[in-house]
Coordinates of N, CA and C in Angstrom, one line a residue:
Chain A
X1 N -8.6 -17.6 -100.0 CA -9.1 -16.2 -100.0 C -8.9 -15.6 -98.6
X2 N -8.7 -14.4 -98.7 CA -8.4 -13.8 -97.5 C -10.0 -13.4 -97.2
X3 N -10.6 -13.4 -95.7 CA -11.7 -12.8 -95.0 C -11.2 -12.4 -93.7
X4 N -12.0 -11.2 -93.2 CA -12.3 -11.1 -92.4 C -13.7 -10.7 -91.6
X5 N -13.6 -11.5 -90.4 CA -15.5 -11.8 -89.8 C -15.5 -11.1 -88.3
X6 N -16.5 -9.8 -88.6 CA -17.3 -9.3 -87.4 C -18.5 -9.9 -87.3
X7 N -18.9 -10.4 -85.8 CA -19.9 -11.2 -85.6 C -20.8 -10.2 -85.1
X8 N -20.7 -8.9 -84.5 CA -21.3 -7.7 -83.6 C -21.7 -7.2 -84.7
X9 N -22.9 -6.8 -84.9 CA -23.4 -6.0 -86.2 C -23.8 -4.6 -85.3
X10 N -24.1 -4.6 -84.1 CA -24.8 -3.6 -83.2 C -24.0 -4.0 -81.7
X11 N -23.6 -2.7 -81.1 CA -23.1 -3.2 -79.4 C -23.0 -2.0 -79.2
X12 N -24.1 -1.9 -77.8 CA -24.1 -0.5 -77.0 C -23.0 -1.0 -75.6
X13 N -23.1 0.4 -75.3 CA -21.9 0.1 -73.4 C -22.4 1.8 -72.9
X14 N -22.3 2.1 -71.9 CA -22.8 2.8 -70.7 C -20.9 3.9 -70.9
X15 N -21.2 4.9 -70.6 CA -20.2 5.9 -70.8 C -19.4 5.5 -69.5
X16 N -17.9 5.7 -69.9 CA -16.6 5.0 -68.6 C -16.6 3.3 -68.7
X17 N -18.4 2.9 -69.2 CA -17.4 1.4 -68.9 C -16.8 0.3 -70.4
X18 N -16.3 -0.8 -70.0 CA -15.2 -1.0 -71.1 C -16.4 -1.9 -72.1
X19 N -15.9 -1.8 -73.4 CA -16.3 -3.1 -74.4 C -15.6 -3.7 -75.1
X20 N -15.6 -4.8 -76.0 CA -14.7 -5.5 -76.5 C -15.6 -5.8 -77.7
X21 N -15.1 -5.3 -78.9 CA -15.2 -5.6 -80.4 C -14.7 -7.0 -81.0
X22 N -15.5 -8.5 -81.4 CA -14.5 -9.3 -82.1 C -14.5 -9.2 -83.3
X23 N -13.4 -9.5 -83.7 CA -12.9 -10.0 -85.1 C -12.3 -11.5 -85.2
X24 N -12.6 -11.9 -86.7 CA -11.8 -12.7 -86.6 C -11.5 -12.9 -88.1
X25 N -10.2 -13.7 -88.5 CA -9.3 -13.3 -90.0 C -8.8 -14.5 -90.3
X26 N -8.9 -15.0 -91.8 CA -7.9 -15.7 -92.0 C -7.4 -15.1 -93.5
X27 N -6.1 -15.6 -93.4 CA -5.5 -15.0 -94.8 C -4.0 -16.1 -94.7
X28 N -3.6 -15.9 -96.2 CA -2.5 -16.8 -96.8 C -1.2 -15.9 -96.7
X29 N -1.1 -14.8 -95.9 CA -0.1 -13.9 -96.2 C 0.7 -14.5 -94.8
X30 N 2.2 -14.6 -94.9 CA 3.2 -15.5 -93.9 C 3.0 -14.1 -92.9
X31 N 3.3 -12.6 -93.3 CA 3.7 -11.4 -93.2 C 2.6 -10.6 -93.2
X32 N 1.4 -10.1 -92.3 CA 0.6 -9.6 -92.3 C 0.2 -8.6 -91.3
X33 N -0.6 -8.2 -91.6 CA -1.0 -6.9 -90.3 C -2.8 -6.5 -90.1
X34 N -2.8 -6.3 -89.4 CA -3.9 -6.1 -88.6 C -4.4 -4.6 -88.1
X35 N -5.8 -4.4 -88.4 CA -6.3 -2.8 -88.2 C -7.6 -3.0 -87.5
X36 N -7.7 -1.7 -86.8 CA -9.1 -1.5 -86.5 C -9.3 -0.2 -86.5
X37 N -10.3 0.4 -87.7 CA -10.9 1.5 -88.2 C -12.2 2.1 -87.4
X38 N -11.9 3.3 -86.9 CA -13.1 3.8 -86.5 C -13.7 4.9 -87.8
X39 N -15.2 4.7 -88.0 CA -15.7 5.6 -89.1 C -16.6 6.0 -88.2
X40 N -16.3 7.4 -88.1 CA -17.7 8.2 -87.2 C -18.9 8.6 -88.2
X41 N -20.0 8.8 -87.6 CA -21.1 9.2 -88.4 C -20.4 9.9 -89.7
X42 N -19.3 11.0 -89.5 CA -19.2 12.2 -90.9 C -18.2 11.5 -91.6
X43 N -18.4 10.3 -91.2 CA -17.7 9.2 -92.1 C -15.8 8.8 -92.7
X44 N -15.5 10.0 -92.2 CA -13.8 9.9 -92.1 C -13.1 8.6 -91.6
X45 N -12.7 7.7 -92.0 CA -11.7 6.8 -91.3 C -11.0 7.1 -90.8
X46 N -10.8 6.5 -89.6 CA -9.7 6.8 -88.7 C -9.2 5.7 -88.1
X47 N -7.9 5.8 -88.5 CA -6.8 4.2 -88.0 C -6.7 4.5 -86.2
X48 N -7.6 2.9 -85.7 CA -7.4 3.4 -84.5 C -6.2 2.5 -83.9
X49 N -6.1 1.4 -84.5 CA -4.4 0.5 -83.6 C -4.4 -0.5 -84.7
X50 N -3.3 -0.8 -84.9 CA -2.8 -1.8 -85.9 C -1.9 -2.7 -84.8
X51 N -1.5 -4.2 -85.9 CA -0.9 -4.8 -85.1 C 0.1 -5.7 -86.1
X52 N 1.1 -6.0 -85.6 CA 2.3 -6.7 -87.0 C 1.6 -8.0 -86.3
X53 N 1.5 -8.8 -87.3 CA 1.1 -10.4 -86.9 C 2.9 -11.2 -86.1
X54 N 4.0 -10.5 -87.1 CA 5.0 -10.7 -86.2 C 5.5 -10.4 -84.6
X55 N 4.8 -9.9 -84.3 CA 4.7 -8.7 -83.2 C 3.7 -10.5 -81.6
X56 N 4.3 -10.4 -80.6 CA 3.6 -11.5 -79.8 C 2.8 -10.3 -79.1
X57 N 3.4 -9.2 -78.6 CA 2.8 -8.3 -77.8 C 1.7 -7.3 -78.5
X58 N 0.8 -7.4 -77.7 CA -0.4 -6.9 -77.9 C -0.2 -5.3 -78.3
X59 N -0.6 -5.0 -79.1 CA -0.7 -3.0 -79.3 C -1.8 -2.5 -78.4
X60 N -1.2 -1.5 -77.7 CA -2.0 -0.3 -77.1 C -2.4 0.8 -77.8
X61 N -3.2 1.4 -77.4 CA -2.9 3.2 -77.5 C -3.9 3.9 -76.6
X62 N -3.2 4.3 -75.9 CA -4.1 5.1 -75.1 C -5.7 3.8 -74.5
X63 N -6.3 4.9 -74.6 CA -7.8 3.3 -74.1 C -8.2 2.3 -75.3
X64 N -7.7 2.5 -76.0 CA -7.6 1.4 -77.1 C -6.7 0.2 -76.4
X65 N -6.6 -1.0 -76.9 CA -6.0 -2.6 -76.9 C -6.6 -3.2 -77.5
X66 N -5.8 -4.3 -78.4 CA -6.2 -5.5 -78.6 C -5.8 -6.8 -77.8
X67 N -6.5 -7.7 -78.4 CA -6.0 -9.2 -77.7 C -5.7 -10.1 -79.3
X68 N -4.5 -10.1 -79.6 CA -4.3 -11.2 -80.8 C -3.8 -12.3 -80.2
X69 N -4.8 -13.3 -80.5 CA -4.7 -14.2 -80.9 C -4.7 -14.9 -81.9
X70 N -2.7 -15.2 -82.6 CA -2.2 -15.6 -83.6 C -3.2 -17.2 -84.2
X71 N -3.0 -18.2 -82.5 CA -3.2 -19.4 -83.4 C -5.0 -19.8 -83.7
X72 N -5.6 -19.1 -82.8 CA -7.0 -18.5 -83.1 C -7.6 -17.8 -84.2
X73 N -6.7 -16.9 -84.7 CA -7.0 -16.0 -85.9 C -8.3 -15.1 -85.1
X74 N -7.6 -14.4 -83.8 CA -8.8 -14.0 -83.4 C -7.9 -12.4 -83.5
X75 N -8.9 -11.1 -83.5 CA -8.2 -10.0 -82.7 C -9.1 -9.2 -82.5
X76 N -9.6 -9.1 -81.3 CA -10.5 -8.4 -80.5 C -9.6 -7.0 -80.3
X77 N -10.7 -5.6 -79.9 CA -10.8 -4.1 -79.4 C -11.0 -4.2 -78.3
X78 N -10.5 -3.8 -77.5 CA -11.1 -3.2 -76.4 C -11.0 -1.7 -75.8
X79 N -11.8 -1.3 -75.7 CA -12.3 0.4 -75.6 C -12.5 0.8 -74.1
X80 N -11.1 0.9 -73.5 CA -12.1 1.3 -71.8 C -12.3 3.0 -71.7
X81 N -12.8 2.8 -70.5 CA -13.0 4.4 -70.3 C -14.3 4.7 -71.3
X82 N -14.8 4.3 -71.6 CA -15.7 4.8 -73.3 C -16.4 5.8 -73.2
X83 N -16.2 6.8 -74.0 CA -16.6 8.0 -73.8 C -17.6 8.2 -75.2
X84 N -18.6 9.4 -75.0 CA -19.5 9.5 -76.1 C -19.1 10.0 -77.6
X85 N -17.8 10.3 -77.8 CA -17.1 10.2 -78.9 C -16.6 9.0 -79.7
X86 N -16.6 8.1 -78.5 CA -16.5 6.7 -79.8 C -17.3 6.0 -79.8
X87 N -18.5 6.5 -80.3 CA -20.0 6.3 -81.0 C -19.6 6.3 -82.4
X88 N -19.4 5.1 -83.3 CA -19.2 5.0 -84.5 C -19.2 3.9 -85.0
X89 N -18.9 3.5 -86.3 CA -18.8 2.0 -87.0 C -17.4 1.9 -86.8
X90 N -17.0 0.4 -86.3 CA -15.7 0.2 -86.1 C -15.3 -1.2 -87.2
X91 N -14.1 -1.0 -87.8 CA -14.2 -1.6 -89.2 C -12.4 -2.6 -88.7
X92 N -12.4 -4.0 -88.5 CA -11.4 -4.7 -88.8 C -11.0 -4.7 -90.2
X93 N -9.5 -4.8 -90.3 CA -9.1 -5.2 -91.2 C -7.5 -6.1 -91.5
X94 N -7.6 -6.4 -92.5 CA -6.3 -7.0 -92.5 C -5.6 -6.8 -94.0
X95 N -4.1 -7.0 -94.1 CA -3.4 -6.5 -95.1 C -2.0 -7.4 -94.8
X96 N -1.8 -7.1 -96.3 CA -0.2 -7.5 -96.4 C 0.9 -7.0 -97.0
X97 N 0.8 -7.9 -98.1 CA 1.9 -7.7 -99.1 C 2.3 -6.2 -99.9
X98 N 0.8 -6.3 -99.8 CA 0.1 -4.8 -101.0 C -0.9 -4.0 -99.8
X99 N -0.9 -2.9 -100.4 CA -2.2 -1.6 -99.6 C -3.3 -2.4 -99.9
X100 N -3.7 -3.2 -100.4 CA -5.5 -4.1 -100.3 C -5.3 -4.4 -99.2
X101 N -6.4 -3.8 -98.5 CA -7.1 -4.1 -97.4 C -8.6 -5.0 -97.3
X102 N -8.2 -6.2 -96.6 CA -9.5 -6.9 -96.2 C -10.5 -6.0 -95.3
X103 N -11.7 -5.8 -95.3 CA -12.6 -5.3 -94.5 C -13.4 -6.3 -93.8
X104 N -13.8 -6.0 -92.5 CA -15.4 -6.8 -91.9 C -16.2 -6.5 -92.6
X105 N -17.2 -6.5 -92.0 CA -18.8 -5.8 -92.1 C -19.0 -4.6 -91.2
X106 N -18.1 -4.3 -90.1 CA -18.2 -3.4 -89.2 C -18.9 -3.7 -87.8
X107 N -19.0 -3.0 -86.9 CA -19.6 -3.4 -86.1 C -20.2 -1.8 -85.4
X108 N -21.2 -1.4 -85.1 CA -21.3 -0.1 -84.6 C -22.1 0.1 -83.5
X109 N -21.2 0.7 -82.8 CA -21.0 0.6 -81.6 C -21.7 2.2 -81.1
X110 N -22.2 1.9 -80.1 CA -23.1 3.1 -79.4 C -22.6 3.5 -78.1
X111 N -22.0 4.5 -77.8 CA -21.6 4.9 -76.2 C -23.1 5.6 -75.9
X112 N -23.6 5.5 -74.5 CA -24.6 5.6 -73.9 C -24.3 6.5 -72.7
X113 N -25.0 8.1 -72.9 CA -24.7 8.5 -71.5 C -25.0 8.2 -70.2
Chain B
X1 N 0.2 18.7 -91.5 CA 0.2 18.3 -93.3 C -0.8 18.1 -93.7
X2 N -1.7 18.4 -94.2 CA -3.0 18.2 -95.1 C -3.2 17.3 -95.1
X3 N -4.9 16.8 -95.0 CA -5.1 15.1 -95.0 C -5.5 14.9 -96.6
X4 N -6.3 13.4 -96.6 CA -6.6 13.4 -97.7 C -8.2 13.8 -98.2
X5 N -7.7 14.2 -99.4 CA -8.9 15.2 -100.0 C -9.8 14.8 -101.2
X6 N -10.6 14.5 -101.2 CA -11.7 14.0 -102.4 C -12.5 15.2 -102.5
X7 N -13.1 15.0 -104.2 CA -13.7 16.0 -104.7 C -14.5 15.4 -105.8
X8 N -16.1 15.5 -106.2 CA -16.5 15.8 -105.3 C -16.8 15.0 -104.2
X9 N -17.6 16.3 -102.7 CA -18.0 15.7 -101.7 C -19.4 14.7 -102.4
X10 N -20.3 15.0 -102.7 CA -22.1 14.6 -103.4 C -22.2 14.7 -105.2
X11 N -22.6 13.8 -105.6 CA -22.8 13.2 -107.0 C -23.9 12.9 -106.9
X12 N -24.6 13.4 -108.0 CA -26.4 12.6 -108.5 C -26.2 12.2 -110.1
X13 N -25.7 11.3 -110.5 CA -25.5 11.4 -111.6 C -27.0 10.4 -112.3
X14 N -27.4 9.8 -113.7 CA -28.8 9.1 -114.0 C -27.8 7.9 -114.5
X15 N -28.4 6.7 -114.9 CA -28.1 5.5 -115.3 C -27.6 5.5 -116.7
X16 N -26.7 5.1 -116.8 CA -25.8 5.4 -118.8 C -24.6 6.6 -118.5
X17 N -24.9 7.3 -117.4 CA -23.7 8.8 -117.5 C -22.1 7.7 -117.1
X18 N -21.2 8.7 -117.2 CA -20.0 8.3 -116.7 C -20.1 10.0 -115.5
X19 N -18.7 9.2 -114.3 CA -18.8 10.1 -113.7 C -16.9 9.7 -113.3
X20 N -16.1 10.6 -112.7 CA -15.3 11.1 -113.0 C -15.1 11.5 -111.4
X21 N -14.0 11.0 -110.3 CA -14.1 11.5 -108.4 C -12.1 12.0 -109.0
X22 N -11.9 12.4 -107.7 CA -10.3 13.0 -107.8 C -10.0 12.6 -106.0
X23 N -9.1 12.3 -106.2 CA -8.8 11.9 -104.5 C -6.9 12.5 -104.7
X24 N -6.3 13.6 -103.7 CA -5.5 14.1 -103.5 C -4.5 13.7 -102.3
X25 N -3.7 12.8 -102.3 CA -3.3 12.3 -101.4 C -2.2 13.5 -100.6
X26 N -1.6 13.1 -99.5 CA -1.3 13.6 -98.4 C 0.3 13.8 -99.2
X27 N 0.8 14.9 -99.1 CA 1.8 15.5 -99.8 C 3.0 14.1 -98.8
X28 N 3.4 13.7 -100.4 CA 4.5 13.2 -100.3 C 4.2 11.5 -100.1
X29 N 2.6 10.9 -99.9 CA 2.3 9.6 -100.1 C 2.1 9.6 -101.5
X30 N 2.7 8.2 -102.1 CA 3.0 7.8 -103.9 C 1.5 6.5 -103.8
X31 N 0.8 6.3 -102.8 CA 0.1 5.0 -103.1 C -1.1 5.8 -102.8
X32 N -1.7 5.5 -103.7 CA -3.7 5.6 -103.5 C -4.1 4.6 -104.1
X33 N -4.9 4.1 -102.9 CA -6.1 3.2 -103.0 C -7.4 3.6 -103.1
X34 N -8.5 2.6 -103.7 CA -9.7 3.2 -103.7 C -10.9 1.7 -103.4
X35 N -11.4 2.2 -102.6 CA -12.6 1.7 -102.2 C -14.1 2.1 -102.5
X36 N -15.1 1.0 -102.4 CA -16.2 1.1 -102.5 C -16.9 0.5 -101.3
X37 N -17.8 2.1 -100.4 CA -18.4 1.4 -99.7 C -19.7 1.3 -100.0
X38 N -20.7 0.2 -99.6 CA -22.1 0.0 -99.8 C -22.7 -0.7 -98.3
X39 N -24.0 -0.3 -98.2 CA -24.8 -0.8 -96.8 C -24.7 -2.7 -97.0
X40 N -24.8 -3.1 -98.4 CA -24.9 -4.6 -98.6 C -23.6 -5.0 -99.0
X41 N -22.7 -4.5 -99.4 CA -21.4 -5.3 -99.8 C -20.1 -4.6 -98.7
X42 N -20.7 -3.6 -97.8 CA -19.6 -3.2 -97.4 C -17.9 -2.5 -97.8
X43 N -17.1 -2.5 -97.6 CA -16.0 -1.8 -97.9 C -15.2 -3.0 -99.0
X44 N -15.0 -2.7 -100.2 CA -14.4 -3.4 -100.8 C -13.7 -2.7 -102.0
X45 N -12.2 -3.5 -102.0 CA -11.5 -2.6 -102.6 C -11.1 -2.8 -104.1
X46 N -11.2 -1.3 -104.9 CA -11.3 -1.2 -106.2 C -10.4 -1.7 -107.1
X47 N -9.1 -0.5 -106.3 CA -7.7 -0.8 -107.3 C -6.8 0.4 -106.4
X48 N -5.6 0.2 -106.6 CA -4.1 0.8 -105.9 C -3.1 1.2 -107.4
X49 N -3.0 2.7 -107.4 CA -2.0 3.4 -108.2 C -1.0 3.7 -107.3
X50 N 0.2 3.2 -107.8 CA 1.3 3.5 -107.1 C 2.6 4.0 -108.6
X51 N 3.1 5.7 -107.9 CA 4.4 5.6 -109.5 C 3.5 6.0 -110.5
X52 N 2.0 6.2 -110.6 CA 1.3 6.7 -112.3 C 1.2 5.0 -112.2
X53 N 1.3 3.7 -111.7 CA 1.0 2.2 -112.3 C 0.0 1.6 -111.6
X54 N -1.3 1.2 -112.1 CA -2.4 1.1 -111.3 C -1.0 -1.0 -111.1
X55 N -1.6 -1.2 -109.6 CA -0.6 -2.1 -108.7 C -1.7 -3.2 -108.6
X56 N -2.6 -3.2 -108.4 CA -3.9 -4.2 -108.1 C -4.8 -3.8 -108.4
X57 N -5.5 -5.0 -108.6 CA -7.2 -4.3 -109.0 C -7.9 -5.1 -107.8
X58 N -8.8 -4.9 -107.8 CA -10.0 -5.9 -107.1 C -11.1 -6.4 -108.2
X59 N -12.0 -7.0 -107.8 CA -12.9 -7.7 -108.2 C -14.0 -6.8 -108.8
X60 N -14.0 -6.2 -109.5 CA -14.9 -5.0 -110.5 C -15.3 -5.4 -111.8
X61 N -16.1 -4.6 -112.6 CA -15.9 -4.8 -114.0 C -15.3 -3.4 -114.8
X62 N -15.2 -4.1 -116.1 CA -13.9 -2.9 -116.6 C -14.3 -1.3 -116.5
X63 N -15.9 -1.2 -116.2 CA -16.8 0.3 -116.4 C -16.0 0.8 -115.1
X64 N -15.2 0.0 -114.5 CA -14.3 1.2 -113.1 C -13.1 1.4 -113.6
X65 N -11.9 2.6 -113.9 CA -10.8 2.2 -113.7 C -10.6 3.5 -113.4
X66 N -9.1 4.1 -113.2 CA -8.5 4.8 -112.9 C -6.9 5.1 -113.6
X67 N -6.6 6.6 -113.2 CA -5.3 6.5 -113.2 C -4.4 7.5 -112.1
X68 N -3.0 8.1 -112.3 CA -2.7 8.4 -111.6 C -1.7 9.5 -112.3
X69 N -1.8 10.9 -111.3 CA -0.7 11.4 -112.0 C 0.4 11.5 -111.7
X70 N 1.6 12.6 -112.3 CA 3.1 12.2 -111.9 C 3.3 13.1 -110.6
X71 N 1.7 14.0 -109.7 CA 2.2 14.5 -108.9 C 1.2 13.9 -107.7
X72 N 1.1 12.5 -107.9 CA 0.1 11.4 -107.1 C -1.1 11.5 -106.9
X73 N -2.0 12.6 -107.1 CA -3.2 12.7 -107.4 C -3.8 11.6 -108.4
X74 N -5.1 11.0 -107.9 CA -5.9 9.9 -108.7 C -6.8 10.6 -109.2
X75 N -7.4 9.8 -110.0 CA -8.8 9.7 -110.4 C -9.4 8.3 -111.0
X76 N -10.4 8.7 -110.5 CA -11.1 6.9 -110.9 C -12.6 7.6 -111.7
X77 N -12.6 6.1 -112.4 CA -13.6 7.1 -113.4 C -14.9 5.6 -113.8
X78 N -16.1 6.1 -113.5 CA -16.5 5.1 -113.5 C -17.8 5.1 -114.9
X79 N -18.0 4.3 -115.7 CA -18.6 4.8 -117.2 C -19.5 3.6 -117.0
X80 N -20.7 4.1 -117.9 CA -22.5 3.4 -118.2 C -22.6 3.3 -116.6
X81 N -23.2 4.4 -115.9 CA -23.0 4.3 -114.3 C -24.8 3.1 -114.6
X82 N -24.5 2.7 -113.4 CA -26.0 1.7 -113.1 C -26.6 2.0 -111.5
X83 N -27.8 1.7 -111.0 CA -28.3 1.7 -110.1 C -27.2 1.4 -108.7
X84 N -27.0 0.6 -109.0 CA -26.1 -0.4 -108.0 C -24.6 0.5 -107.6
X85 N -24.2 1.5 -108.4 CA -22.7 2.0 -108.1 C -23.1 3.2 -107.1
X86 N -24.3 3.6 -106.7 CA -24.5 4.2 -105.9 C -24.0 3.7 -104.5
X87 N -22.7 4.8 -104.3 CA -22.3 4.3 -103.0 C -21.2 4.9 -102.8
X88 N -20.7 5.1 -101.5 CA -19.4 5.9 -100.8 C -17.9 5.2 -101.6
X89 N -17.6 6.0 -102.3 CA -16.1 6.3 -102.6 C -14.7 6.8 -101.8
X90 N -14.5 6.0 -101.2 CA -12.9 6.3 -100.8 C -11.8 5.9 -101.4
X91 N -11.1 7.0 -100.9 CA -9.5 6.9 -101.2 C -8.8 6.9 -99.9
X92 N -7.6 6.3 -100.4 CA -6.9 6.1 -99.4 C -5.2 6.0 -99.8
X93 N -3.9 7.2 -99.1 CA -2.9 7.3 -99.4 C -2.1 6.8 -98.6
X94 N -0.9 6.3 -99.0 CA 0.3 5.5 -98.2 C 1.6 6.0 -98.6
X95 N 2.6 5.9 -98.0 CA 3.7 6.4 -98.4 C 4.7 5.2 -99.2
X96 N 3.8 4.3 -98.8 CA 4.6 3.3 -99.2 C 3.1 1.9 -99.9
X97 N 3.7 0.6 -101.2 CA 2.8 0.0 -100.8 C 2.3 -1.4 -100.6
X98 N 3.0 -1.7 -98.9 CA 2.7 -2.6 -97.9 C 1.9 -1.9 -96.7
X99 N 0.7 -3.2 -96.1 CA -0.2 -2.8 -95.5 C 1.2 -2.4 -93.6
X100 N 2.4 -2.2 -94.0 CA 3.0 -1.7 -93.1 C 3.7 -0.4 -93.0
X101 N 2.7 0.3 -94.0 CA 2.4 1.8 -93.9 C 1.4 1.7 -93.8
X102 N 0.7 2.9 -92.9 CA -0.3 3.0 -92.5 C -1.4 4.1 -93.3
X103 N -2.5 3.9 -93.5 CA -3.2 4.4 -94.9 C -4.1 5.1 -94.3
X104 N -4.1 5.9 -94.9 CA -5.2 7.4 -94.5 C -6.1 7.8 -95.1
X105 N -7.3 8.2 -94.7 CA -8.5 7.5 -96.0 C -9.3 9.3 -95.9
X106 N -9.9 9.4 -97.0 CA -10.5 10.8 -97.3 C -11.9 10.5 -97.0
X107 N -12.7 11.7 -96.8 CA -14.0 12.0 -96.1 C -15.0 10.7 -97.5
X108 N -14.4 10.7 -98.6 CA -15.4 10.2 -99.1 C -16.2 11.2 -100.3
X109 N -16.8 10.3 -101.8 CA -17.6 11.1 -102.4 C -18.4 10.2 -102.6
X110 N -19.8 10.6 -102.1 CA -21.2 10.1 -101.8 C -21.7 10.6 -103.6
X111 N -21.7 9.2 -104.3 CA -22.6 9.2 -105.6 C -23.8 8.3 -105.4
X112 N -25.3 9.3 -106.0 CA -26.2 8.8 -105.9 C -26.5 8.6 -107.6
X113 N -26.8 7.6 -107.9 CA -26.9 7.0 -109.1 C -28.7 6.6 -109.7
X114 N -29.5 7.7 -110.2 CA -30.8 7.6 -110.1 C -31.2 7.2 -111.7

C-alpha cells in the first residue's frame, strides 16, 4: 500500500525566518513523483513544488525547496523568507502511474508577525 | 486560462437525498479526479474520468459514482447521502493521466449532510 506520513500536525515560525515541513512516503511505484500542496484557509489547492523521484537534484522554486531523500523515503519543505501569506495547511503527496494521489494528513503551518 | 470550476460552491442536503456536484475542468485537460476531504479521514481519493471512462476508483461504496462528458466536464453523484458524507469535495484536472502532469484542483463544494 502506498502512504504517505506528516508527523507536524501544527508548526508556527516568526515572519522572514525559515521552516521545514516533514514528510515521509512509501510506495510500490519504480516511477513516481512527489508534491507539496499549499491549501490556504479559502481552501484552493495550490501545487507548490513537485519532484520526479528520477530526478537526484533537489526542486526549487523561488523560497520554496525540498530535501529528497530517495533511500530514506524522506521529502521535507523548506519555506525561507516566510511571509504572512503562507499561513496555511500544507498537504504532501505522492503519485504515479495514474492521477491518484496519496495525501498526508497535512500539516498547518502559521507565519507569525 | 480559466481555472477549475465546481458548482455548487455550499450543499445542505438531509439523510436518504442524493445530491449531484459538477467540476469543469481547465479547457483542454481530458482527466478529472475527485476527492473527498474530511477533518478525520483527510484527503482521499474517489475516482479519475479520463476520455467519458471513469480510469480508477478508490476505496468508496457504490452510493458514489460519476461520469464524464465528451466536452470533459464531470459530475459525481452521490445517492442515500448519510451523516458521514458531509465533507469538502474536490476536483481535480490534468492534461494528461500520470501524476507527471501536474493537477489543478477547484475551490471545492462544501456538502453539509443533516
Amino acid at each position: 500500500a502506498q502512504t504517505v506520513t506528516q508527523s507536524q500536525p501544527e508548526m508556527s515560525v516568526q515572519e522572514a525566518e525559515t521552516v521545514t515541513l516533514s514528510c515521509t512516503y512509501d510506495t510500490s511505484e519504480s516511477n513516481y513523483y512527489l508534491f507539496w500542496y499549499k491549501q490556504p484557509p479559502s481552501r484552493q489547492m495550490i501545487l507548490v513544488i513537485r519532484q520526479e523521484a528520477y530526478k537526484q537534484q533537489n526542486a526549487t522554486e523561488n523560497r520554496f525547496s525540498v530535501n529528497f531523500q530517495k533511500a530514506a523515503k524522506s521529502f521535507s519543505l523548506k519555506i525561507s523568507d516566510s511571509q504572512l501569506g503562507d499561513t496555511a495547511m500544507y498537504f504532501c503527496a505522492s503519485g504515479g502511474a495514474t492521477n491518484k494521489l496519496i495525501f498526508g494528513t497535512g500539516t498547518l503551518l502559521a507565519v507569525q508577525p | 486560462k480559466a481555472g477549475v470550476t465546481q458548482t455548487p460552491r455550499y450543499l445542505i442536503k438531509t439523510r436518504g437525498q442524493q445530491v449531484t456536484l459538477s467540476c469543469s475542468p481547465i479547457s483542454g485537460h481530458r482527466s478529472v479526479s475527485w476527492y473527498q476531504q474530511t477533518p478525520g479521514q483527510g484527503l482521499q481519493f474517489l475516482f479519475e474520468y479520463f476520455s467519458e471512462t471513469q480510469r480508477n476508483k478508490g476505496n468508496f461504496p457504490g452510493r458514489f459514482s460519476g461520469r464524464q462528458f465528451s466536452n470533459s466536464r464531470s459530475e459525481m453523484n452521490v445517492s442515500t447521502l448519510e451523516l458521514g458524507d458531509s465533507a469538502l469535495y474536490l476536483c481535480a484536472s490534468s492534461l494528461a493521466r500520470t501524476a507527471q502532469e501536474t493537477q489543478y484542483f477547484g475551490p471545492g463544494t462544501r456538502l453539509l449532510v443533516l
